[in-house]
Tab-separated table of C-alpha atoms and ligand atoms in Angstrom:
chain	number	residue	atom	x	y	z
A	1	UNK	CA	0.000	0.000	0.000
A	2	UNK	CA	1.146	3.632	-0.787
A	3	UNK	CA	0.901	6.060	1.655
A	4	UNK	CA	0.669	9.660	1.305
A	5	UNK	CA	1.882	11.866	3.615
A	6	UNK	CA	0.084	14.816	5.650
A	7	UNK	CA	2.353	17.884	5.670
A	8	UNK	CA	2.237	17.435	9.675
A	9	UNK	CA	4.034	13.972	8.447
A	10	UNK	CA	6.577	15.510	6.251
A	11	UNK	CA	7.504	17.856	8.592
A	12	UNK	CA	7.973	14.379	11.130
A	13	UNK	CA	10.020	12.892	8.555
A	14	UNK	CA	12.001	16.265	7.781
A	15	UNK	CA	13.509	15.305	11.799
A	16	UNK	CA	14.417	12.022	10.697
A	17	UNK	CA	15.822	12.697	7.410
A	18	UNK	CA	17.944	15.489	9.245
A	19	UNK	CA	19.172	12.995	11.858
A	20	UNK	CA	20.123	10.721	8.889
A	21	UNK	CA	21.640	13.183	6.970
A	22	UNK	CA	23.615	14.109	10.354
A	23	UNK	CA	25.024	10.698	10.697
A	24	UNK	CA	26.465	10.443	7.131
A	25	UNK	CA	27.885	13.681	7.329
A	26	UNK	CA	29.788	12.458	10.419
A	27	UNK	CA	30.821	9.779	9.084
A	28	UNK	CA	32.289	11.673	5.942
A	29	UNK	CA	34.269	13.639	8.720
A	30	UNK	CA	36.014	10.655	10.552
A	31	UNK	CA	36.219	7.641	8.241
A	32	UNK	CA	40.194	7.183	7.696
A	33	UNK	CA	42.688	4.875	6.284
A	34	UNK	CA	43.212	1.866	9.189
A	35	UNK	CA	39.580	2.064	11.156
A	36	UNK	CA	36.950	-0.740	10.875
A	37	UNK	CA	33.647	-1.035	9.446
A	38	UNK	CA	32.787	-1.556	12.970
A	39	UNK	CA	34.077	1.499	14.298
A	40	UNK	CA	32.128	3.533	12.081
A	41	UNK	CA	28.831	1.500	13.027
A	42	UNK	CA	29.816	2.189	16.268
A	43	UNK	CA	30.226	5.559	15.716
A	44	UNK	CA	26.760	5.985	13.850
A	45	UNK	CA	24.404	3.596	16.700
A	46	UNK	CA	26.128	6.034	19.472
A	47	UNK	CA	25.359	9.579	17.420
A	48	UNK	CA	21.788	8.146	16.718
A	49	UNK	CA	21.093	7.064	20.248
A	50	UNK	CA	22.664	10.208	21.637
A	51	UNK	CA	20.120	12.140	19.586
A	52	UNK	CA	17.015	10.088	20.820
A	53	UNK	CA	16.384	8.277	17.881
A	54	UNK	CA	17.102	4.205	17.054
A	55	UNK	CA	19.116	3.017	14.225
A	56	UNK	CA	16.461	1.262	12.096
A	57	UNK	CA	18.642	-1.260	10.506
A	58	UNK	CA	19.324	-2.662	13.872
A	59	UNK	CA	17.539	-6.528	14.246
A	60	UNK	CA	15.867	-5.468	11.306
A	61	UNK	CA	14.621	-8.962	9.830
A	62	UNK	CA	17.746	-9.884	12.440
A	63	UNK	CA	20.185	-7.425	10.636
A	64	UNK	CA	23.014	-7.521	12.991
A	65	UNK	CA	24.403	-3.291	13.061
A	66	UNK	CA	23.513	-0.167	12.649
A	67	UNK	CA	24.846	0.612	9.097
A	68	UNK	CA	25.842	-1.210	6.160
A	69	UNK	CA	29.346	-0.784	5.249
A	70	UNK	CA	30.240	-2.072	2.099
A	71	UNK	CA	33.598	-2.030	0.638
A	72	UNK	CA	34.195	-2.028	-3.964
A	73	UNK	CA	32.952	-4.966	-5.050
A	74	UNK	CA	30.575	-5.144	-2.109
A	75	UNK	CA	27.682	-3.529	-3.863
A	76	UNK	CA	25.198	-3.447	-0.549
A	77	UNK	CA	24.015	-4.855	2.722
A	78	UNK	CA	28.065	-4.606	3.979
A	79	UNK	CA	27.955	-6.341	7.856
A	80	UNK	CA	30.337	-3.811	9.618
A	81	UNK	CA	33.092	-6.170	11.372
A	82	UNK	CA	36.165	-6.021	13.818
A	83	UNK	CA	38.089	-7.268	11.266
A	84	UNK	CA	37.099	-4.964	8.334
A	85	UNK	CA	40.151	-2.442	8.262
A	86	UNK	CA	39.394	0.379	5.451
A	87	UNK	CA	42.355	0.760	3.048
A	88	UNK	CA	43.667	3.584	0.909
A	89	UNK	CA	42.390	3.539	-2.171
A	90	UNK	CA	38.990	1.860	-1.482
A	91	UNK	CA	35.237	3.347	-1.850
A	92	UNK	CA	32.982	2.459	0.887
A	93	UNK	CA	29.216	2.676	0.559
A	94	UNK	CA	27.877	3.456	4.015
A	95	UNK	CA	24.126	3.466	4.157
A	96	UNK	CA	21.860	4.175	7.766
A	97	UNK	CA	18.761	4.597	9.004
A	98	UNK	CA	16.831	6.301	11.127
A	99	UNK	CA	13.489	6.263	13.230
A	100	UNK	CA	12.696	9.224	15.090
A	101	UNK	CA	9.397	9.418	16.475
A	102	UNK	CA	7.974	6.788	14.743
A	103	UNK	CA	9.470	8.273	11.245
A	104	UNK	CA	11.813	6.672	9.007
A	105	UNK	CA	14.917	8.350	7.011
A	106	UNK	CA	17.108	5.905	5.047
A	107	UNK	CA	20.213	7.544	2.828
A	108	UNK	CA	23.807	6.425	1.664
A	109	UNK	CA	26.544	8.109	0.539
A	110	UNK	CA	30.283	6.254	-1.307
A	111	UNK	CA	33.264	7.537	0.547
A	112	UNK	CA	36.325	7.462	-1.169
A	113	UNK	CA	39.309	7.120	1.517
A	114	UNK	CA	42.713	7.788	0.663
A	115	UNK	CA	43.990	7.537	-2.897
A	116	UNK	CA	41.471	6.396	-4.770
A	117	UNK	CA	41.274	5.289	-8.845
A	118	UNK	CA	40.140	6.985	-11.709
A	119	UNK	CA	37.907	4.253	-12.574
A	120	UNK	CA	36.522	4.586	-8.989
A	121	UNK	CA	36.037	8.245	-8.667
A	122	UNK	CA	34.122	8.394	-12.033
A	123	UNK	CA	31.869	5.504	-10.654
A	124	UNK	CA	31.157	7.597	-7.516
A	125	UNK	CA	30.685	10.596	-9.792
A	126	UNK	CA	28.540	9.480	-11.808
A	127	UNK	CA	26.451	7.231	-9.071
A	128	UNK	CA	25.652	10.618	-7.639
A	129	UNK	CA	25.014	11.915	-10.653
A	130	UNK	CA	22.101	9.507	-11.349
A	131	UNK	CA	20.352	10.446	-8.477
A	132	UNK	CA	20.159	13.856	-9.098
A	133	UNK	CA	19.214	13.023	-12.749
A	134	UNK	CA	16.070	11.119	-11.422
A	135	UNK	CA	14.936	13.830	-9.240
A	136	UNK	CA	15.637	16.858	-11.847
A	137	UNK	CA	11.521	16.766	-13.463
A	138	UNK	CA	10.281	14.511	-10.813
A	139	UNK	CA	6.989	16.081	-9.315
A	140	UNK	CA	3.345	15.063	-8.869
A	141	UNK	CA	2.592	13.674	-11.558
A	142	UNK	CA	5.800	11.717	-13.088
A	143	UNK	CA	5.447	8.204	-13.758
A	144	UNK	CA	7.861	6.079	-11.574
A	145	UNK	CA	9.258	4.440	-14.349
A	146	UNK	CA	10.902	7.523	-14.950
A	147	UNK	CA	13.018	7.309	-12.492
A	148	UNK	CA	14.972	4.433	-13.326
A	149	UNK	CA	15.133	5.438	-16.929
A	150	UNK	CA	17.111	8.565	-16.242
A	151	UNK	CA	19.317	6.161	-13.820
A	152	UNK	CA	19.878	3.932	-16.097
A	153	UNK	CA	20.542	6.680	-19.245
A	154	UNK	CA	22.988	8.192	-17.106
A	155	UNK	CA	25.055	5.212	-15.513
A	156	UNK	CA	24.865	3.292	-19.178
A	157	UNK	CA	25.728	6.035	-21.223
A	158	UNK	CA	29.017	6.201	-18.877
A	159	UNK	CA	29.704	2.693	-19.645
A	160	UNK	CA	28.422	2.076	-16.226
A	161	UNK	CA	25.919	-0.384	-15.163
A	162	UNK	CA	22.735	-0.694	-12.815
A	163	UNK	CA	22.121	-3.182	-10.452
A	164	UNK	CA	18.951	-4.719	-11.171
A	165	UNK	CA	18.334	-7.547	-8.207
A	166	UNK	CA	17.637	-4.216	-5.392
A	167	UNK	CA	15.574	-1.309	-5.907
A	168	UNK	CA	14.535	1.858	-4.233
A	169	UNK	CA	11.070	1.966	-2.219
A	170	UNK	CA	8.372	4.121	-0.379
A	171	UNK	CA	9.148	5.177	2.899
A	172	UNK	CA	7.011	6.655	6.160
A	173	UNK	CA	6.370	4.646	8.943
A	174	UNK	CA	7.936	1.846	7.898
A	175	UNK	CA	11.564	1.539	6.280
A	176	UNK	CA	9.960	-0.531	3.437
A	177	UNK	CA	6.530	0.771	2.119
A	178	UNK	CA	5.076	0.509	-1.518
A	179	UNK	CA	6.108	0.907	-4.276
A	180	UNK	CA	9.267	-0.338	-5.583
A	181	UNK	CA	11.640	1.848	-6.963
A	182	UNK	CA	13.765	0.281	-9.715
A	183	UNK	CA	17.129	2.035	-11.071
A	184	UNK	CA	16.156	0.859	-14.159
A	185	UNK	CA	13.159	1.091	-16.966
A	186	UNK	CA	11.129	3.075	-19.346
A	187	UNK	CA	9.762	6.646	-19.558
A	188	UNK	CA	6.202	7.005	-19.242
A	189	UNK	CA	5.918	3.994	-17.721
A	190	UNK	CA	4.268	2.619	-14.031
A	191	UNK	CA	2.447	4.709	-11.380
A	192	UNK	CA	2.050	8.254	-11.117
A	193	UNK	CA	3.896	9.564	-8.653
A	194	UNK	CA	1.818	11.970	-6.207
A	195	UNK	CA	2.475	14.975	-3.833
A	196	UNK	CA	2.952	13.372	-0.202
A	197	UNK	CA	4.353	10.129	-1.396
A	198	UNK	CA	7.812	9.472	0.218
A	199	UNK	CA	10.238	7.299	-1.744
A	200	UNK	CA	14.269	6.204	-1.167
A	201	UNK	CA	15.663	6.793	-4.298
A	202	UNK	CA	19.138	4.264	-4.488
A	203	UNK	CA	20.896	3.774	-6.934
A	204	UNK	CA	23.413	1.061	-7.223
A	205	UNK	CA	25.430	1.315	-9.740
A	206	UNK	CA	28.368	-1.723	-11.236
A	207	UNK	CA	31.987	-0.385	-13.292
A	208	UNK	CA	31.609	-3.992	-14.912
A	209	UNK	CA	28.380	-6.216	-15.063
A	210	UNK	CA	24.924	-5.328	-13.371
A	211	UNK	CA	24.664	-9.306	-12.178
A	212	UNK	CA	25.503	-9.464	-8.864
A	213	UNK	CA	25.774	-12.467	-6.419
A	214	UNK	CA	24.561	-13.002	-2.540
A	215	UNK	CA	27.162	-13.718	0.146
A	216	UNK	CA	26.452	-16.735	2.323
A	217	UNK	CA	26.280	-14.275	5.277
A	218	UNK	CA	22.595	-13.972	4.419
A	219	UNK	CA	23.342	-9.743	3.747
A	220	UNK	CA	26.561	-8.863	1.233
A	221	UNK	CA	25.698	-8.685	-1.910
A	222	UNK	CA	28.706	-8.442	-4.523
A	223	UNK	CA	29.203	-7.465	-8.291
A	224	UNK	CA	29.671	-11.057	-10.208
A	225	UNK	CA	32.867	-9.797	-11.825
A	226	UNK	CA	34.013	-8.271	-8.670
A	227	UNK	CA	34.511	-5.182	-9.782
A	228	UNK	CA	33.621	-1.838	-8.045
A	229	UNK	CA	30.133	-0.538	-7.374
A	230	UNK	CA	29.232	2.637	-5.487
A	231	UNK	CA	25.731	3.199	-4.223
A	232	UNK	CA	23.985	6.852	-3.388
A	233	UNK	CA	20.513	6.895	-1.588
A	234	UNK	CA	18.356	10.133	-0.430
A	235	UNK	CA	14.710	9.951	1.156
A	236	UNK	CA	12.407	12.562	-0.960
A	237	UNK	CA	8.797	13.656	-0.805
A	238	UNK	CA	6.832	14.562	-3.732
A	239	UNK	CA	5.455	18.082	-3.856
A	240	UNK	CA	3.622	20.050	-6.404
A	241	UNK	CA	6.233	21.564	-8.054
A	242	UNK	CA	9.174	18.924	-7.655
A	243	UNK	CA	10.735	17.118	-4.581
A	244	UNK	CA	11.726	17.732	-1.350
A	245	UNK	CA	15.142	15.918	-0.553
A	246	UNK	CA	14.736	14.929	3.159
A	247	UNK	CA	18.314	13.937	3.832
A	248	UNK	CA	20.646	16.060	2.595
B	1	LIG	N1	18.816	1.225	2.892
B	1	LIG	C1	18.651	-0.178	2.713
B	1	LIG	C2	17.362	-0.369	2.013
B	1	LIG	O1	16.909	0.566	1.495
B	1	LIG	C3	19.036	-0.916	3.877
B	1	LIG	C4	18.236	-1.924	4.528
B	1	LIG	S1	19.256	-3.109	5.035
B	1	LIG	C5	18.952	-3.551	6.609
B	1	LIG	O2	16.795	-1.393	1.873
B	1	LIG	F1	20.052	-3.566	7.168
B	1	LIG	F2	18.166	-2.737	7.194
B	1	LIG	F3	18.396	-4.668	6.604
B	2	LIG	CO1	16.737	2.312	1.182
């Protein structure tokens, strides 16, 4: 079921996004050559907690941290670990969530630590890039498939692919809510999007081949040629004129 939002609601989830937003940007500020994924999930459950919220992703269908932490070729779902030390050179995809009275925010940003490729940065680049493509004429209105049509222009026409197996999806009260958002499809297509509907918009984007395979961990998910992928992620609400971004 879709769920559209009361402005009373938005305003809710505006807190939340913030807080989310907040924890990304800290994370931006100490993540460093020789820490572990843990010590920046550490880092994120204590911020959270410290600002009265809950990290969302905790226990979440038994989800074992706060954040997902997930290192090139680990395209999503990254479990943060002692043993995890960040090297120069890599791009780690750090995504959180947030509940704050009873409202959701869910973003991601790639960090690129240290001295970091050509190949990579471009990914990272243009990962971002395809976000902000999907949201540029998005308004009440737009049909959804829209959204992963200027995705997937954007990350193909870069020689880049999109990862087809997880999509965006709506967001309020719960993390997950109706409907799906795929990074990929065709203009014109699918739902119309309306003012008050809250979506995560996530693209996750592969420098080799979209197919990606699932760790026995019951979480990582990895690029099939092992190659990098980066992954971006803002909540947004519709409004009548475009979209609010909630977490940045
Ligand atoms: N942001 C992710 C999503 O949109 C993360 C959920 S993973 C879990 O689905 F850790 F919460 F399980
Ligand atoms: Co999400």
């Amino acid at each position: 079921m879709i769920t559209i939002k009361t402005d009373a609601e938005i305003a809710c989830m505006r807190e939340s996004g913030r807080l989310t937003k907040n924890v990304l940007d800290l994370i931006g500020r100490e993540i460093r050559i020789g820490m572990t994924t843990k010590d920046l999930d550490r880092l994120a459950c204590e911020y959270i907690r410290s600002c009265g919220a809950e990290p969302s992703f905790l226990g979440y269908s038994g989800y074992p941290a706060s954040i997902c932490a997930s290192i090139d070729s680990m395209v999503v779902h990254g479990i943060p670990s002692d043993n995890e030390v960040i090297k120069d050179g890599q791009i780690v995809s750090v995504d959180v969530g947030v509940v704050y009275n009873g409202w959701q925010g869910d973003a991601a940003r790639t960090f690129m630590v240290g001295n970091v490729s050509e190949e990579k940065r471009k990914l990272v680049k243009v990962t971002e890039e395809c976000f902000f493509k999907a949201i540029e004429n998005l308004r009440d209105g737009t049909p959804l498939g829209d959204i992963g049509y200027h995705v997937q222009s954007h990350a193909e026409s870069n020689g880049f692919s999109v990862v087809r197996a997880l999509v965006g999806h709506g967001i309020g009260r719960e993390m997950h809510e109706d409907p799906s958002v795929p990074n990929y499809g065709r203009k014109g297509t699918g739902i119309r999007l309306k003012k008050g509907m809250a979506i995560a918009i996530e693209p996750m984007i592969n420098a080799g081949v979209y197919q990606v395979d699932f760790l026995s961990d019951g979480w990582g998910v990895v690029t099939r040629d092992r190659k990098p992928s980066a992954h971006y992620e803002n909540t947004v609400v519709i409004t009548d004129s475009g979209v609010e971004i909630l977490t940045l």
